[in-house]
Amino acid sequence: FALEVQKLSREEMDTRVKQSLAEVQMEGYEDRYPREMSGGQQQRIALARMLAYRPKVFLMDEPLSNLDARLRMDMRSELKHLHHIAKATTVYVTHDQIEALTMSSDIAVMKDGVLQQLSAPDVVYHYPANLFVADFIGNPKINLLDGIARPGNKIEIDGHTASANTTNASGPVVVAIRPE
C-alpha cells in the first residue's frame, strides 16, 4: 500500500518488494499470510515492508520484544545490517540494555520523559551523566556507595580511605563501582 501511495509503477513495486525480501532473506514468502509464518519470519516481513518504502527515518518501538532469546540475538545482527543497507536514521526504542549498548551509535537515556544523557554507548556506560544513568545502565548493576571526599584526593567509605581523583573536592559523594 505504501508503494501505491508513492504512485510507483507495478514494475517498480514488484522490483522493490523482491529486493526488500532478498535483503531480509525472505525470498518466496510474498504470497504467504502472517498466520503461515513463524514470529521471526513475521518480523522479517515487517522489516521488508519498511525497507520497500525507503523512508529517511525508521522508528522501531520494541521491535524484538515478543521474540525468544535466540531469535532476538539473530535479529539484532540483522537490524544492524539493514540499518547500514538502508542508510536511514533509525530511532530504536528499547528497555533492553544489551540491545541499546550493542546496536547503537548513540544512546538517549530518558527518565519520566526527560533526557538524562545522550552519548555513545561506551560514554554512557563509563561516564554516566548522573546517578540515575549510572544505576540504570549495566548488568550486573553498579554498586553505589556513600562516601566523603577528603582533601588530598582521598575518599572515605565506612572508615576506609582510598585514593581517587576528586579534583581536591571535599564533602559527601557517591562512589560508583562497576562489578567488573
C-alpha positions as YAML, in Angstrom:
chain: A
units: angstrom
residues:
- id: 1
  name: PHE
  ca: [0.00, 0.00, 0.00]
- id: 2
  name: ALA
  ca: [2.81, 2.44, 0.86]
- id: 3
  name: LEU
  ca: [4.25, 1.91, -2.61]
- id: 4
  name: GLU
  ca: [0.88, 2.58, -4.22]
- id: 5
  name: VAL
  ca: [0.65, 5.85, -2.26]
- id: 6
  name: GLN
  ca: [4.01, 6.79, -3.79]
- id: 7
  name: LYS
  ca: [2.35, 6.19, -7.20]
- id: 8
  name: LEU
  ca: [5.02, 3.75, -8.33]
- id: 9
  name: SER
  ca: [4.53, 1.62, -11.41]
- id: 10
  name: ARG
  ca: [3.59, -2.05, -10.92]
- id: 11
  name: GLU
  ca: [7.04, -3.00, -12.24]
- id: 12
  name: GLU
  ca: [8.83, -0.72, -9.74]
- id: 13
  name: MET
  ca: [6.66, -2.03, -6.88]
- id: 14
  name: ASP
  ca: [7.47, -5.64, -7.81]
- id: 15
  name: THR
  ca: [11.19, -4.80, -8.02]
- id: 16
  name: ARG
  ca: [11.18, -3.12, -4.60]
- id: 17
  name: VAL
  ca: [9.22, -5.95, -2.97]
- id: 18
  name: LYS
  ca: [11.60, -8.58, -4.34]
- id: 19
  name: GLN
  ca: [14.67, -6.54, -3.39]
- id: 20
  name: SER
  ca: [13.37, -5.94, 0.15]
- id: 21
  name: LEU
  ca: [12.51, -9.61, 0.64]
- id: 22
  name: ALA
  ca: [16.02, -10.55, -0.53]
- id: 23
  name: GLU
  ca: [17.56, -8.08, 1.93]
- id: 24
  name: VAL
  ca: [15.83, -9.87, 4.83]
- id: 25
  name: GLN
  ca: [16.38, -13.36, 3.34]
- id: 26
  name: MET
  ca: [12.67, -13.98, 2.79]
- id: 27
  name: GLU
  ca: [12.51, -14.56, -0.98]
- id: 28
  name: GLY
  ca: [9.49, -16.65, -1.91]
- id: 29
  name: TYR
  ca: [7.32, -15.53, 1.02]
- id: 30
  name: GLU
  ca: [5.48, -12.74, -0.79]
- id: 31
  name: ASP
  ca: [2.25, -14.74, -1.12]
- id: 32
  name: ARG
  ca: [2.05, -16.11, 2.43]
- id: 33
  name: TYR
  ca: [-0.29, -14.90, 5.14]
- id: 34
  name: PRO
  ca: [1.11, -13.93, 8.58]
- id: 35
  name: ARG
  ca: [-0.58, -16.94, 10.21]
- id: 36
  name: GLU
  ca: [1.51, -19.18, 7.93]
- id: 37
  name: MET
  ca: [4.80, -17.80, 9.26]
- id: 38
  name: SER
  ca: [6.79, -18.01, 12.49]
- id: 39
  name: GLY
  ca: [7.30, -14.96, 14.71]
- id: 40
  name: GLY
  ca: [10.78, -14.39, 13.30]
- id: 41
  name: GLN
  ca: [9.52, -14.63, 9.73]
- id: 42
  name: GLN
  ca: [6.75, -12.14, 10.52]
- id: 43
  name: GLN
  ca: [9.36, -9.74, 11.93]
- id: 44
  name: ARG
  ca: [11.46, -10.06, 8.78]
- id: 45
  name: ILE
  ca: [8.44, -9.42, 6.57]
- id: 46
  name: ALA
  ca: [7.64, -6.29, 8.61]
- id: 47
  name: LEU
  ca: [11.22, -5.12, 8.03]
- id: 48
  name: ALA
  ca: [10.92, -5.84, 4.31]
- id: 49
  name: ARG
  ca: [7.78, -3.69, 4.16]
- id: 50
  name: MET
  ca: [9.64, -0.88, 5.83]
- id: 51
  name: LEU
  ca: [12.64, -1.22, 3.51]
- id: 52
  name: ALA
  ca: [10.49, -1.27, 0.36]
- id: 53
  name: TYR
  ca: [9.08, 2.14, 1.24]
- id: 54
  name: ARG
  ca: [12.61, 3.58, 1.65]
- id: 55
  name: PRO
  ca: [11.90, 6.13, 4.36]
- id: 56
  name: LYS
  ca: [14.59, 8.52, 5.57]
- id: 57
  name: VAL
  ca: [13.86, 7.69, 9.22]
- id: 58
  name: PHE
  ca: [12.91, 4.37, 10.81]
- id: 59
  name: LEU
  ca: [11.06, 4.36, 14.14]
- id: 60
  name: MET
  ca: [11.22, 0.99, 15.85]
- id: 61
  name: ASP
  ca: [9.38, 0.65, 19.15]
- id: 62
  name: GLU
  ca: [10.46, -2.52, 20.96]
- id: 63
  name: PRO
  ca: [10.61, -4.49, 17.67]
- id: 64
  name: LEU
  ca: [12.14, -7.61, 19.24]
- id: 65
  name: SER
  ca: [10.18, -7.76, 22.49]
- id: 66
  name: ASN
  ca: [7.99, -10.74, 21.50]
- id: 67
  name: LEU
  ca: [10.81, -12.97, 20.24]
- id: 68
  name: ASP
  ca: [12.67, -15.73, 22.07]
- id: 69
  name: ALA
  ca: [16.27, -15.09, 23.20]
- id: 70
  name: ARG
  ca: [17.95, -16.87, 20.28]
- id: 71
  name: LEU
  ca: [15.84, -15.12, 17.65]
- id: 72
  name: ARG
  ca: [16.40, -11.76, 19.38]
- id: 73
  name: MET
  ca: [20.17, -12.20, 19.03]
- id: 74
  name: ASP
  ca: [19.85, -13.10, 15.35]
- id: 75
  name: MET
  ca: [17.50, -10.20, 14.66]
- id: 76
  name: ARG
  ca: [19.82, -7.69, 16.41]
- id: 77
  name: SER
  ca: [22.52, -8.51, 13.88]
- id: 78
  name: GLU
  ca: [20.01, -8.39, 11.06]
- id: 79
  name: LEU
  ca: [18.65, -4.98, 12.13]
- id: 80
  name: LYS
  ca: [22.14, -3.56, 12.35]
- id: 81
  name: HIS
  ca: [22.89, -4.87, 8.87]
- id: 82
  name: LEU
  ca: [19.63, -3.44, 7.49]
- id: 83
  name: HIS
  ca: [20.38, -0.07, 9.07]
- id: 84
  name: HIS
  ca: [23.61, 0.08, 7.06]
- id: 85
  name: ILE
  ca: [21.89, -1.06, 3.85]
- id: 86
  name: ALA
  ca: [19.08, 1.49, 4.14]
- id: 87
  name: LYS
  ca: [21.36, 4.36, 5.19]
- id: 88
  name: ALA
  ca: [18.45, 5.84, 7.12]
- id: 89
  name: THR
  ca: [18.37, 7.33, 10.58]
- id: 90
  name: THR
  ca: [16.95, 4.75, 12.98]
- id: 91
  name: VAL
  ca: [15.27, 5.64, 16.24]
- id: 92
  name: TYR
  ca: [15.14, 2.41, 18.22]
- id: 93
  name: VAL
  ca: [13.12, 2.36, 21.43]
- id: 94
  name: THR
  ca: [14.03, -0.42, 23.87]
- id: 95
  name: HIS
  ca: [14.25, -1.18, 27.56]
- id: 96
  name: ASP
  ca: [16.78, -3.93, 26.83]
- id: 97
  name: GLN
  ca: [20.19, -2.51, 27.72]
- id: 98
  name: ILE
  ca: [22.08, -5.15, 25.77]
- id: 99
  name: GLU
  ca: [20.20, -4.16, 22.63]
- id: 100
  name: ALA
  ca: [20.86, -0.47, 23.29]
- id: 101
  name: LEU
  ca: [24.55, -0.91, 24.08]
- id: 102
  name: THR
  ca: [25.33, -3.26, 21.19]
- id: 103
  name: MET
  ca: [23.22, -1.77, 18.41]
- id: 104
  name: SER
  ca: [23.53, 1.97, 18.90]
- id: 105
  name: SER
  ca: [25.86, 4.67, 17.71]
- id: 106
  name: ASP
  ca: [24.25, 6.96, 20.32]
- id: 107
  name: ILE
  ca: [22.01, 6.23, 23.30]
- id: 108
  name: ALA
  ca: [19.43, 8.57, 24.78]
- id: 109
  name: VAL
  ca: [18.58, 7.66, 28.37]
- id: 110
  name: MET
  ca: [15.21, 9.05, 29.42]
- id: 111
  name: LYS
  ca: [13.52, 9.32, 32.81]
- id: 112
  name: ASP
  ca: [9.92, 10.46, 33.08]
- id: 113
  name: GLY
  ca: [10.12, 11.97, 29.59]
- id: 114
  name: VAL
  ca: [13.25, 14.00, 30.39]
- id: 115
  name: LEU
  ca: [16.52, 13.34, 28.60]
- id: 116
  name: GLN
  ca: [19.19, 12.35, 31.12]
- id: 117
  name: GLN
  ca: [22.09, 11.65, 28.77]
- id: 118
  name: LEU
  ca: [22.72, 11.42, 25.02]
- id: 119
  name: SER
  ca: [26.09, 9.89, 24.21]
- id: 120
  name: ALA
  ca: [27.88, 6.98, 22.59]
- id: 121
  name: PRO
  ca: [27.26, 3.65, 24.38]
- id: 122
  name: ASP
  ca: [30.75, 3.48, 25.91]
- id: 123
  name: VAL
  ca: [30.42, 7.06, 27.22]
- id: 124
  name: VAL
  ca: [27.03, 6.34, 28.79]
- id: 125
  name: TYR
  ca: [28.45, 3.21, 30.41]
- id: 126
  name: HIS
  ca: [31.80, 4.57, 31.63]
- id: 127
  name: TYR
  ca: [30.87, 8.22, 32.24]
- id: 128
  name: PRO
  ca: [27.21, 8.39, 33.26]
- id: 129
  name: ALA
  ca: [25.83, 11.93, 33.49]
- id: 130
  name: ASN
  ca: [24.09, 11.34, 36.82]
- id: 131
  name: LEU
  ca: [23.20, 8.70, 39.40]
- id: 132
  name: PHE
  ca: [20.05, 7.66, 37.56]
- id: 133
  name: VAL
  ca: [22.03, 6.81, 34.41]
- id: 134
  name: ALA
  ca: [24.76, 5.09, 36.44]
- id: 135
  name: ASP
  ca: [22.21, 2.95, 38.26]
- id: 136
  name: PHE
  ca: [20.13, 2.27, 35.13]
- id: 137
  name: ILE
  ca: [22.90, 1.18, 32.74]
- id: 138
  name: GLY
  ca: [24.81, -2.04, 33.27]
- id: 139
  name: ASN
  ca: [24.18, -5.64, 34.18]
- id: 140
  name: PRO
  ca: [25.06, -6.61, 36.83]
- id: 141
  name: LYS
  ca: [24.10, -3.29, 38.36]
- id: 142
  name: ILE
  ca: [26.65, -0.76, 39.52]
- id: 143
  name: ASN
  ca: [27.46, -0.52, 43.24]
- id: 144
  name: LEU
  ca: [26.67, 2.91, 44.68]
- id: 145
  name: LEU
  ca: [28.36, 3.69, 47.99]
- id: 146
  name: ASP
  ca: [28.05, 6.80, 50.13]
- id: 147
  name: GLY
  ca: [31.37, 8.33, 50.99]
- id: 148
  name: ILE
  ca: [33.16, 11.53, 51.88]
- id: 149
  name: ALA
  ca: [35.72, 13.28, 49.69]
- id: 150
  name: ARG
  ca: [38.67, 14.45, 51.77]
- id: 151
  name: PRO
  ca: [41.43, 16.94, 50.91]
- id: 152
  name: GLY
  ca: [44.40, 15.40, 49.06]
- id: 153
  name: ASN
  ca: [42.34, 13.36, 46.58]
- id: 154
  name: LYS
  ca: [41.11, 10.86, 49.17]
- id: 155
  name: ILE
  ca: [37.71, 9.23, 49.57]
- id: 156
  name: GLU
  ca: [36.48, 7.72, 52.82]
- id: 157
  name: ILE
  ca: [33.89, 4.94, 52.75]
- id: 158
  name: ASP
  ca: [32.84, 3.30, 56.03]
- id: 159
  name: GLY
  ca: [36.08, 4.29, 57.75]
- id: 160
  name: HIS
  ca: [38.29, 3.08, 54.88]
- id: 161
  name: THR
  ca: [40.29, 5.57, 52.83]
- id: 162
  name: ALA
  ca: [41.22, 5.24, 49.16]
- id: 163
  name: SER
  ca: [42.99, 7.47, 46.66]
- id: 164
  name: ALA
  ca: [40.83, 8.88, 43.88]
- id: 165
  name: ASN
  ca: [40.95, 11.86, 41.58]
- id: 166
  name: THR
  ca: [38.46, 14.12, 43.34]
- id: 167
  name: THR
  ca: [39.96, 17.32, 41.88]
- id: 168
  name: ASN
  ca: [40.53, 18.19, 45.54]
- id: 169
  name: ALA
  ca: [36.80, 18.47, 46.22]
- id: 170
  name: SER
  ca: [35.58, 17.75, 49.71]
- id: 171
  name: GLY
  ca: [32.23, 16.73, 51.18]
- id: 172
  name: PRO
  ca: [29.66, 13.97, 50.67]
- id: 173
  name: VAL
  ca: [29.96, 11.92, 47.49]
- id: 174
  name: VAL
  ca: [28.52, 8.80, 45.94]
- id: 175
  name: VAL
  ca: [31.15, 6.34, 44.73]
- id: 176
  name: ALA
  ca: [30.09, 4.20, 41.77]
- id: 177
  name: ILE
  ca: [31.92, 0.89, 41.29]
- id: 178
  name: ARG
  ca: [31.11, -1.50, 38.46]
- id: 179
  name: PRO
  ca: [31.28, -5.20, 39.41]
- id: 180
  name: GLU
  ca: [33.87, -5.91, 36.72]
...
